[in-house]
């Protein structure tokens, strides 16, 4: 089970998680499967617990936004702790209208950098850096990630690496049941006919993500921070 319910097991998971982050920070990138699985399980447990707490204590209309903001903060802290510079960047894209020049603000949840400090600015993105969309679910948001990549590359006039990070693609149904919300066919249509993003990563990947051809593009979050992010920086 991905969610850790036992307090003692959670504490053990926390200690393993800290050790794993320390290894990544020192760029000792040899990991056992258990270490990788623990990354996803520990972070998933934190995020789901935050979500459950906010569901109980916060107005339902604002709870979803709070949950999303906490997920962004959680992911950002992870990258900071493994020594990867990161920053939220709002790219300012000018365009002309009958009333003169106006600015479209393209919000990028996170920009990851191989440099000591993030080089991207509100006026320009650095080609070596990675733009990250961080959302609790891809439902109603997957398409925006592809459109943003096309828009960003048109504006900055160079290839731009873009990845998505999601908690899960699950929604509750009646009778204590769940359903999966990943629109897998639409993802492949976007990939084939619009553009390819550099990867999609889940704490709790939906079953479809583990099948061909989706597993070429969708992976557990642990694969990003233990391997793929460094490959993307080098590419």
Coordinates of N, CA and C in Angstrom, one line a residue:
X1 N 0.8 -1.2 0.0 CA 0.0 0.0 0.0 C 0.9 1.2 0.0
X2 N 0.5 2.2 -0.8 CA 1.3 3.4 -1.0 C 1.2 4.3 0.3
X3 N 0.0 4.4 0.8 CA -0.2 5.3 2.0 C 0.2 4.6 3.3
X4 N 1.0 5.3 4.1 CA 1.6 4.7 5.3 C 0.6 5.0 6.5
X5 N 0.0 4.0 7.1 CA -1.0 4.3 8.1 C -0.4 4.2 9.5
X6 N 0.7 3.4 9.7 CA 1.3 3.1 11.0 C 2.3 4.2 11.3
X7 N 2.2 4.7 12.5 CA 3.1 5.8 12.9 C 4.6 5.4 13.0
X8 N 4.8 4.2 13.5 CA 6.2 3.7 13.6 C 6.8 3.5 12.2
X9 N 6.0 2.9 11.3 CA 6.5 2.7 9.9 C 6.7 4.0 9.2
X10 N 5.9 5.0 9.5 CA 6.1 6.3 8.9 C 7.4 6.9 9.4
X11 N 7.7 6.8 10.7 CA 8.9 7.3 11.2 C 10.1 6.7 10.5
X12 N 10.0 5.3 10.3 CA 11.1 4.6 9.6 C 11.2 5.1 8.2
X13 N 10.1 5.3 7.6 CA 10.1 5.8 6.2 C 10.7 7.2 6.1
X14 N 10.5 8.0 7.1 CA 11.0 9.4 7.1 C 12.6 9.3 7.2
X15 N 13.1 8.4 8.0 CA 14.5 8.3 8.2 C 15.2 7.8 6.9
X16 N 14.6 6.9 6.2 CA 15.1 6.3 5.0 C 15.0 7.4 3.9
X17 N 13.9 8.2 3.9 CA 13.7 9.3 3.0 C 14.9 10.3 3.1
X18 N 15.2 10.7 4.4 CA 16.2 11.7 4.6 C 17.6 11.2 4.1
X19 N 17.8 9.9 4.3 CA 19.1 9.3 3.9 C 19.2 9.3 2.3
X20 N 18.0 9.0 1.7 CA 18.0 9.0 0.2 C 18.2 10.4 -0.3
X21 N 17.6 11.4 0.3 CA 17.8 12.7 -0.2 C 19.3 13.1 0.0
X22 N 19.9 12.7 1.0 CA 21.3 13.0 1.3 C 22.2 12.4 0.2
X23 N 21.9 11.1 -0.2 CA 22.6 10.5 -1.3 C 22.4 11.2 -2.6
X24 N 21.2 11.7 -2.9 CA 21.0 12.4 -4.1 C 21.8 13.7 -4.1
X25 N 21.8 14.4 -3.0 CA 22.5 15.7 -2.9 C 24.0 15.5 -3.1
X26 N 24.5 14.4 -2.6 CA 26.0 14.1 -2.9 C 26.2 13.5 -4.2
X27 N 25.1 13.3 -5.0 CA 25.2 12.8 -6.4 C 25.7 11.3 -6.4
X28 N 25.4 10.6 -5.3 CA 25.6 9.2 -5.2 C 24.3 8.5 -5.7
X29 N 24.2 8.2 -7.0 CA 22.9 7.9 -7.6 C 22.7 6.4 -7.9
X30 N 23.1 5.6 -6.9 CA 22.9 4.2 -7.0 C 21.8 3.9 -5.9
X31 N 20.7 3.4 -6.4 CA 19.6 3.2 -5.4 C 18.9 1.8 -5.6
X32 N 18.5 1.3 -4.5 CA 17.7 0.0 -4.5 C 16.2 0.4 -4.8
X33 N 15.5 -0.6 -5.2 CA 14.1 -0.3 -5.6 C 13.3 0.1 -4.3
X34 N 13.7 -0.4 -3.1 CA 13.0 -0.1 -1.9 C 13.2 1.4 -1.6
X35 N 14.4 1.9 -1.9 CA 14.6 3.3 -1.6 C 13.8 4.2 -2.5
X36 N 13.7 3.9 -3.8 CA 12.9 4.6 -4.7 C 11.4 4.6 -4.3
X37 N 10.9 3.4 -4.0 CA 9.5 3.2 -3.7 C 9.2 4.0 -2.4
X38 N 10.1 4.1 -1.5 CA 9.9 4.9 -0.3 C 9.7 6.4 -0.5
X39 N 10.5 6.9 -1.5 CA 10.3 8.3 -1.9 C 8.8 8.6 -2.2
X40 N 8.3 7.8 -3.1 CA 6.9 8.0 -3.5 C 5.9 7.8 -2.4
X41 N 6.1 6.7 -1.6 CA 5.2 6.4 -0.5 C 5.2 7.5 0.6
X42 N 6.4 7.9 0.9 CA 6.5 8.9 2.0 C 5.9 10.3 1.6
X43 N 6.2 10.7 0.4 CA 5.6 12.0 -0.1 C 4.1 11.9 -0.3
X44 N 3.7 10.8 -0.8 CA 2.3 10.5 -1.1 C 1.5 10.6 0.3
X45 N 2.1 10.0 1.3 CA 1.4 9.9 2.6 C 1.3 11.4 3.2
X46 N 2.3 12.2 3.0 CA 2.3 13.5 3.5 C 1.2 14.3 2.7
X47 N 1.2 14.2 1.4 CA 0.3 15.0 0.6 C -1.2 14.6 0.9
X48 N -1.4 13.3 0.9 CA -2.8 12.8 1.2 C -3.3 13.2 2.6
X49 N -2.4 13.2 3.5 CA -2.7 13.6 4.9 C -3.1 15.1 4.9
X50 N -2.3 15.9 4.2 CA -2.6 17.3 4.1 C -4.0 17.5 3.5
X51 N -4.2 16.8 2.4 CA -5.5 16.9 1.7 C -6.7 16.5 2.6
X52 N -6.5 15.4 3.4 CA -7.6 15.0 4.3 C -7.8 16.0 5.4
X53 N -6.8 16.6 5.9 CA -6.9 17.6 7.0 C -7.6 18.8 6.5
X54 N -7.2 19.3 5.3 CA -7.9 20.5 4.7 C -9.3 20.2 4.4
X55 N -9.6 19.0 3.9 CA -11.0 18.7 3.6 C -11.9 18.8 4.9
X56 N -11.3 18.5 6.0 CA -12.1 18.6 7.3 C -12.2 20.0 7.9
X57 N -11.1 20.8 7.7 CA -11.0 22.0 8.4 C -11.2 23.3 7.5
X58 N -11.2 23.2 6.2 CA -11.2 24.3 5.3 C -12.5 24.3 4.5
X59 N -13.0 25.4 4.2 CA -14.2 25.5 3.3 C -13.9 24.7 2.0
X60 N -14.9 23.9 1.6 CA -14.6 23.1 0.4 C -14.3 23.8 -0.9
X61 N -14.8 25.1 -1.0 CA -14.5 25.9 -2.2 C -13.0 26.3 -2.3
X62 N -12.4 26.4 -1.1 CA -11.0 26.9 -1.1 C -10.0 25.7 -0.8
X63 N -10.5 24.6 -0.3 CA -9.7 23.5 0.1 C -8.8 23.0 -1.1
X64 N -9.4 22.9 -2.2 CA -8.7 22.3 -3.4 C -7.5 23.2 -3.7
X65 N -7.7 24.5 -3.7 CA -6.6 25.4 -4.0 C -5.5 25.3 -3.0
X66 N -5.9 25.2 -1.7 CA -4.9 25.1 -0.6 C -4.1 23.8 -0.8
X67 N -4.8 22.7 -1.1 CA -4.1 21.4 -1.3 C -3.1 21.5 -2.5
X68 N -3.5 22.1 -3.5 CA -2.6 22.3 -4.7 C -1.4 23.1 -4.3
X69 N -1.6 24.2 -3.6 CA -0.4 25.1 -3.2 C 0.5 24.3 -2.2
X70 N 0.0 23.5 -1.3 CA 0.9 22.7 -0.4 C 1.7 21.7 -1.2
X71 N 1.0 21.1 -2.3 CA 1.8 20.1 -3.1 C 2.9 20.8 -3.8
X72 N 2.7 22.0 -4.4 CA 3.8 22.7 -5.0 C 4.9 23.0 -4.0
X73 N 4.6 23.4 -2.8 CA 5.6 23.7 -1.8 C 6.4 22.4 -1.4
X74 N 5.6 21.3 -1.3 CA 6.3 20.1 -0.9 C 7.3 19.6 -2.0
X75 N 6.9 19.7 -3.3 CA 7.8 19.3 -4.3 C 9.0 20.3 -4.4
X76 N 8.8 21.5 -4.2 CA 9.9 22.5 -4.3 C 10.9 22.3 -3.2
X77 N 10.4 21.9 -2.0 CA 11.3 21.7 -0.8 C 12.2 20.4 -1.2
X78 N 11.6 19.4 -1.8 CA 12.4 18.2 -2.2 C 13.5 18.6 -3.1
X79 N 13.3 19.4 -4.1 CA 14.3 19.8 -5.0 C 15.4 20.7 -4.3
X80 N 15.0 21.5 -3.4 CA 15.9 22.3 -2.7 C 16.8 21.4 -1.8
X81 N 16.2 20.4 -1.2 CA 17.0 19.6 -0.3 C 18.0 18.7 -1.0
X82 N 17.7 18.4 -2.3 CA 18.7 17.6 -3.0 C 19.7 18.5 -3.8
X83 N 19.7 19.8 -3.5 CA 20.7 20.7 -4.1 C 20.4 21.1 -5.5
X84 N 19.2 21.1 -5.9 CA 18.8 21.6 -7.3 C 18.2 23.0 -7.1
X85 N 18.8 24.0 -7.7 CA 18.3 25.3 -7.7 C 16.9 25.4 -8.4
X86 N 16.0 26.1 -7.8 CA 14.6 26.1 -8.4 C 14.0 27.5 -8.0
X87 N 13.0 27.8 -8.8 CA 12.3 29.1 -8.6 C 11.0 29.1 -9.4
X88 N 10.0 29.7 -8.9 CA 8.7 29.9 -9.6 C 8.9 31.2 -10.5
X89 N 8.7 31.0 -11.8 CA 8.9 32.1 -12.8 C 7.6 32.4 -13.5
X90 N 7.2 33.7 -13.5 CA 6.1 34.1 -14.3 C 6.6 34.8 -15.5
X91 N 6.5 34.1 -16.7 CA 7.1 34.7 -17.9 C 6.2 35.7 -18.5
X92 N 6.7 36.9 -18.8 CA 5.9 38.0 -19.3 C 6.1 38.0 -20.8
X93 N 5.0 37.7 -21.5 CA 4.9 37.6 -23.0 C 4.2 38.8 -23.5
X94 N 4.9 39.7 -24.2 CA 4.2 40.9 -24.8 C 3.4 40.6 -26.1
X95 N 2.3 41.3 -26.3 CA 1.6 41.1 -27.5 C 0.9 42.5 -27.8
X96 N 0.7 42.7 -29.1 CA 0.1 44.0 -29.6 C -1.4 43.9 -29.7
X97 N -2.1 45.0 -29.3 CA -3.5 45.1 -29.5 C -3.8 46.5 -30.1
X98 N -5.1 46.7 -30.4 CA -5.5 48.0 -30.9 C -5.2 49.1 -29.8
X99 N -5.2 48.7 -28.5 CA -5.0 49.6 -27.4 C -3.5 49.7 -27.0
X100 N -2.6 49.1 -27.8 CA -1.2 49.1 -27.5 C -0.7 47.8 -27.0
X101 N 0.5 47.8 -26.6 CA 1.1 46.5 -26.1 C 0.6 46.1 -24.8
X102 N 0.3 44.8 -24.7 CA -0.2 44.2 -23.4 C 0.7 43.0 -23.1
X103 N 0.6 42.6 -21.8 CA 1.4 41.5 -21.4 C 0.6 40.3 -21.0
X104 N 0.9 39.1 -21.5 CA 0.3 37.9 -21.1 C 1.3 37.2 -20.0
X105 N 0.8 36.9 -18.9 CA 1.6 36.3 -17.8 C 1.5 34.8 -17.9
X106 N 2.5 34.1 -18.2 CA 2.5 32.7 -18.3 C 3.2 32.1 -17.0
X107 N 2.4 31.6 -16.1 CA 2.9 31.1 -14.9 C 3.5 29.7 -15.0
X108 N 4.7 29.6 -14.5 CA 5.4 28.3 -14.5 C 5.6 28.0 -13.1
X109 N 5.0 26.9 -12.6 CA 5.0 26.5 -11.2 C 6.5 26.4 -10.7
X110 N 7.4 25.9 -11.5 CA 8.7 25.7 -11.0 C 9.7 25.6 -12.2
X111 N 10.8 26.2 -12.0 CA 11.9 26.1 -13.0 C 13.1 25.5 -12.3
X112 N 13.6 24.3 -12.8 CA 14.7 23.7 -12.2 C 16.0 24.0 -13.0
X113 N 17.1 24.2 -12.2 CA 18.3 24.7 -12.9 C 19.5 23.8 -12.5
X114 N 20.4 23.6 -13.5 CA 21.7 22.9 -13.2 C 22.7 23.8 -12.7
X115 N 22.4 25.1 -12.6 CA 23.3 26.2 -12.2 C 23.1 26.4 -10.7
X116 N 24.1 27.2 -10.1 CA 24.0 27.5 -8.7 C 22.7 28.4 -8.4
X117 N 22.4 29.2 -9.3 CA 21.2 30.0 -9.2 C 20.4 29.9 -10.5
X118 N 19.1 30.0 -10.4 CA 18.2 29.9 -11.6 C 18.5 31.1 -12.6
X119 N 18.8 30.7 -13.8 CA 19.2 31.8 -14.8 C 18.0 32.4 -15.5
X120 N 16.9 31.6 -15.5 CA 15.7 32.2 -16.2 C 15.1 33.4 -15.5
X121 N 14.5 34.3 -16.3 CA 13.9 35.5 -15.8 C 12.5 35.6 -16.3
X122 N 11.8 36.6 -15.8 CA 10.4 36.9 -16.4 C 10.4 37.2 -17.9
X123 N 11.6 37.6 -18.4 CA 11.7 37.9 -19.8 C 12.2 36.8 -20.7
X124 N 12.9 35.8 -20.1 CA 13.6 34.8 -21.0 C 13.8 33.6 -20.1
X125 N 13.6 32.4 -20.8 CA 13.9 31.1 -20.1 C 15.2 30.6 -20.6
X126 N 16.0 30.0 -19.7 CA 17.3 29.4 -20.1 C 17.1 28.0 -20.7
X127 N 17.7 27.8 -21.8 CA 17.5 26.5 -22.5 C 17.9 25.3 -21.7
X128 N 18.9 25.4 -20.8 CA 19.4 24.3 -20.0 C 18.5 24.0 -18.8
X129 N 17.6 24.9 -18.5 CA 16.7 24.7 -17.4 C 15.4 23.9 -17.7
X130 N 14.7 23.4 -16.7 CA 13.5 22.6 -16.9 C 12.3 23.3 -16.4
X131 N 11.3 23.5 -17.2 CA 10.0 24.1 -16.7 C 9.2 22.9 -16.2
X132 N 8.6 23.1 -15.0 CA 7.9 22.0 -14.4 C 6.4 22.5 -14.0
X133 N 5.5 21.7 -14.5 CA 4.1 21.9 -14.1 C 3.8 21.0 -12.9
X134 N 3.4 21.6 -11.7 CA 3.2 20.8 -10.5 C 1.7 20.9 -10.2
X135 N 1.0 19.8 -10.3 CA -0.4 19.8 -10.0 C -0.8 18.5 -9.2
X136 N -1.8 18.6 -8.4 CA -2.3 17.4 -7.7 C -2.8 16.3 -8.6
X137 N -3.4 16.7 -9.8 CA -3.9 15.8 -10.7 C -3.8 16.3 -12.1
X138 N -3.7 15.5 -13.1 CA -3.7 16.0 -14.5 C -5.1 16.3 -15.1
X139 N -6.1 15.9 -14.3 CA -7.5 16.1 -14.8 C -7.7 17.6 -15.2
X140 N -8.1 17.9 -16.4 CA -8.3 19.2 -16.9 C -7.1 20.1 -17.0
X141 N -5.9 19.5 -16.8 CA -4.7 20.3 -16.8 C -3.6 19.7 -17.8
X142 N -3.8 18.5 -18.3 CA -2.8 17.9 -19.1 C -2.6 18.7 -20.4
X143 N -3.7 19.1 -21.0 CA -3.6 19.8 -22.2 C -2.8 21.1 -22.1
X144 N -3.0 21.8 -21.0 CA -2.3 23.1 -20.8 C -0.8 22.9 -20.8
X145 N -0.3 21.8 -20.3 CA 1.1 21.5 -20.2 C 1.7 21.5 -21.7
X146 N 1.0 20.9 -22.6 CA 1.5 20.8 -24.0 C 1.4 22.1 -24.7
X147 N 0.3 22.8 -24.4 CA 0.1 24.2 -25.0 C 1.2 25.1 -24.5
X148 N 1.4 25.1 -23.2 CA 2.5 25.9 -22.7 C 3.8 25.7 -23.3
X149 N 4.2 24.4 -23.5 CA 5.5 24.1 -24.1 C 5.6 24.7 -25.5
X150 N 4.5 24.6 -26.3 CA 4.5 25.2 -27.6 C 4.6 26.7 -27.5
X151 N 3.9 27.3 -26.7 CA 3.9 28.8 -26.5 C 5.3 29.2 -26.0
X152 N 5.8 28.5 -25.0 CA 7.1 28.9 -24.5 C 8.2 28.9 -25.6
X153 N 8.2 27.8 -26.3 CA 9.2 27.6 -27.4 C 9.1 28.7 -28.5
X154 N 7.9 29.0 -28.8 CA 7.6 30.1 -29.8 C 8.2 31.4 -29.3
X155 N 8.0 31.7 -28.0 CA 8.4 33.0 -27.5 C 9.9 33.1 -27.2
X156 N 10.4 32.0 -26.6 CA 11.9 32.1 -26.3 C 12.8 31.7 -27.4
X157 N 12.2 31.2 -28.5 CA 12.9 30.9 -29.7 C 14.0 29.8 -29.6
X158 N 13.7 28.9 -28.7 CA 14.7 27.7 -28.6 C 13.9 26.6 -27.9
X159 N 14.4 25.3 -28.1 CA 13.7 24.2 -27.4 C 13.7 24.4 -25.9
X160 N 12.6 24.1 -25.3 CA 12.5 24.2 -23.8 C 12.0 22.9 -23.2
X161 N 12.8 22.4 -22.2 CA 12.4 21.2 -21.6 C 11.2 21.4 -20.6
X162 N 10.2 20.6 -20.7 CA 9.0 20.7 -19.9 C 8.6 19.4 -19.3
X163 N 8.4 19.3 -18.0 CA 7.9 18.0 -17.4 C 6.7 18.4 -16.5
X164 N 5.9 17.3 -16.3 CA 4.8 17.5 -15.4 C 5.0 16.6 -14.1
X165 N 4.6 17.1 -13.0 CA 4.6 16.3 -11.8 C 3.2 16.3 -11.2
X166 N 2.6 15.1 -10.9 CA 1.3 15.0 -10.4 C 1.3 14.1 -9.2
X167 N 0.4 14.3 -8.3 CA 0.2 13.5 -7.1 C -0.4 12.1 -7.6
X168 N -1.6 12.3 -8.2 CA -2.3 11.1 -8.7 C -3.4 11.5 -9.7
X169 N -4.1 10.5 -10.3 CA -5.2 10.8 -11.2 C -6.4 9.9 -10.7
X170 N -6.8 10.2 -9.5 CA -7.9 9.4 -8.9 C -9.0 10.4 -8.4
X171 N -10.2 10.0 -8.5 CA -11.3 10.8 -7.8 C -12.3 9.8 -7.1
X172 N -12.9 10.3 -6.1 CA -13.8 9.5 -5.3 C -15.1 9.3 -6.0
X173 N -15.7 8.1 -5.8 CA -17.0 7.8 -6.3 C -17.9 7.4 -5.1
X174 N -19.1 7.2 -5.4 CA -20.0 6.7 -4.3 C -19.6 5.3 -3.8
X175 N -20.1 4.9 -2.7 CA -19.9 3.6 -2.1 C -18.4 3.3 -1.9
X176 N -17.7 4.4 -1.4 CA -16.3 4.2 -1.1 C -15.4 3.7 -2.2
X177 N -15.8 3.9 -3.5 CA -15.1 3.5 -4.6 C -14.3 4.6 -5.2
X178 N -13.4 4.3 -6.1 CA -12.6 5.4 -6.8 C -12.6 5.1 -8.3
X179 N -12.3 6.2 -9.1 CA -12.2 6.0 -10.5 C -10.9 6.8 -10.9
X180 N -10.3 6.3 -12.0 CA -9.1 7.0 -12.5 C -9.4 8.0 -13.6
X181 N -8.8 9.2 -13.5 CA -9.2 10.3 -14.3 C -8.2 10.6 -15.5
X182 N -7.1 9.8 -15.6 CA -6.2 10.1 -16.7 C -6.9 9.8 -18.0
X183 N -6.9 10.8 -18.9 CA -7.4 10.6 -20.3 C -6.3 10.2 -21.2
X184 N -5.9 8.9 -21.2 CA -4.7 8.4 -21.8 C -4.7 8.6 -23.3
X185 N -5.9 8.4 -23.9 CA -5.9 8.6 -25.4 C -5.6 10.0 -25.8
X186 N -6.1 11.0 -25.0 CA -5.8 12.4 -25.3 C -4.4 12.7 -25.1
X187 N -3.7 12.1 -24.1 CA -2.3 12.3 -23.9 C -1.5 11.9 -25.1
X188 N -1.9 10.7 -25.7 CA -1.1 10.3 -26.8 C -1.4 11.1 -28.1
X189 N -2.6 11.6 -28.2 CA -2.9 12.5 -29.3 C -2.1 13.8 -29.2
X190 N -2.0 14.4 -28.0 CA -1.2 15.6 -27.8 C 0.3 15.3 -28.1
X191 N 0.7 14.1 -27.7 CA 2.1 13.7 -27.9 C 2.5 13.5 -29.4
X192 N 1.5 12.9 -30.1 CA 1.8 12.6 -31.5 C 1.6 13.9 -32.4
X193 N 0.6 14.7 -32.1 CA 0.2 15.7 -33.1 C 0.5 17.1 -32.6
X194 N 0.8 17.3 -31.3 CA 1.2 18.7 -30.9 C 2.7 18.8 -30.6
X195 N 3.1 18.2 -29.5 CA 4.5 18.2 -29.2 C 4.8 17.1 -28.1
X196 N 6.0 16.8 -27.8 CA 6.4 15.9 -26.8 C 6.9 16.6 -25.6
X197 N 6.4 16.4 -24.4 CA 7.0 16.9 -23.2 C 8.1 15.9 -22.8
X198 N 9.0 16.3 -21.9 CA 10.1 15.5 -21.6 C 9.8 14.4 -20.5
X199 N 8.6 14.5 -20.0 CA 8.2 13.4 -19.0 C 7.1 13.8 -18.2
X200 N 6.4 12.8 -17.7 CA 5.3 13.1 -16.7 C 5.5 12.1 -15.5
X201 N 5.5 12.7 -14.3 CA 5.9 11.9 -13.1 C 4.8 12.0 -12.1
X202 N 4.5 10.8 -11.5 CA 3.4 10.7 -10.5 C 4.0 10.1 -9.2
X203 N 3.4 10.6 -8.0 CA 3.7 9.9 -6.8 C 2.9 8.6 -6.8
X204 N 1.7 8.6 -7.3 CA 0.8 7.4 -7.4 C 0.4 7.3 -8.9
X205 N 1.2 6.6 -9.7 CA 0.9 6.5 -11.1 C -0.4 5.7 -11.4
X206 N -1.3 6.1 -12.2 CA -2.5 5.3 -12.6 C -2.1 4.1 -13.3
X207 N -2.9 3.0 -13.2 CA -2.6 1.7 -13.9 C -2.2 1.9 -15.3
X208 N -2.8 2.8 -16.1 CA -2.5 2.9 -17.5 C -1.1 3.4 -17.7
X209 N -0.6 4.1 -16.8 CA 0.8 4.7 -16.9 C 1.9 3.6 -16.9
X210 N 1.5 2.4 -16.4 CA 2.5 1.3 -16.4 C 2.4 0.4 -17.6
X211 N 1.6 0.7 -18.5 CA 1.4 -0.1 -19.8 C 2.1 0.6 -21.0
X212 N 2.4 -0.2 -22.0 CA 2.8 0.4 -23.2 C 1.7 1.1 -23.9
X213 N 1.9 2.2 -24.6 CA 3.1 3.0 -24.8 C 3.3 4.0 -23.7
X214 N 2.4 4.1 -22.8 CA 2.4 5.2 -21.8 C 3.6 5.2 -20.9
X215 N 4.1 4.0 -20.6 CA 5.2 4.0 -19.7 C 6.5 4.5 -20.3
X216 N 6.5 4.8 -21.6 CA 7.7 5.5 -22.2 C 7.7 7.0 -21.7
X217 N 6.5 7.5 -21.3 CA 6.4 8.9 -21.0 C 6.1 9.2 -19.5
X218 N 5.5 8.2 -18.9 CA 5.0 8.4 -17.5 C 5.8 7.5 -16.6
X219 N 6.3 8.1 -15.5 CA 7.1 7.3 -14.5 C 6.8 7.7 -13.1
X220 N 7.2 7.0 -12.1 CA 7.1 7.4 -10.7 C 8.0 8.6 -10.5
X221 N 7.6 9.5 -9.6 CA 8.3 10.7 -9.3 C 9.8 10.4 -8.9
X222 N 10.0 9.3 -8.2 CA 11.3 8.9 -7.7 C 12.3 8.8 -8.9
X223 N 11.8 8.4 -10.1 CA 12.7 8.3 -11.2 C 13.2 9.7 -11.6
X224 N 12.4 10.7 -11.4 CA 12.9 12.0 -11.8 C 14.0 12.5 -10.9
X225 N 13.9 12.4 -9.6 CA 14.9 13.0 -8.7 C 16.1 12.1 -8.5
X226 N 16.0 10.8 -8.8 CA 17.1 9.9 -8.7 C 17.9 9.7 -10.0
X227 N 17.3 10.1 -11.1 CA 18.0 9.8 -12.4 C 17.7 10.9 -13.5
X228 N 16.4 11.0 -13.8 CA 16.0 11.7 -15.1 C 16.4 13.1 -15.1
X229 N 16.2 13.8 -13.9 CA 16.5 15.2 -13.9 C 18.0 15.5 -14.3
X230 N 18.9 14.6 -13.9 CA 20.3 14.9 -14.2 C 20.6 14.6 -15.7
X231 N 19.8 13.6 -16.2 CA 20.0 13.3 -17.7 C 19.4 14.5 -18.5
X232 N 18.3 15.1 -18.0 CA 17.8 16.2 -18.7 C 18.7 17.4 -18.6
X233 N 19.3 17.7 -17.5 CA 20.3 18.8 -17.4 C 21.4 18.6 -18.4
X234 N 21.8 17.3 -18.6 CA 23.0 17.0 -19.4 C 22.7 17.0 -20.9
X235 N 21.4 17.0 -21.2 CA 21.0 16.8 -22.6 C 20.9 18.2 -23.3

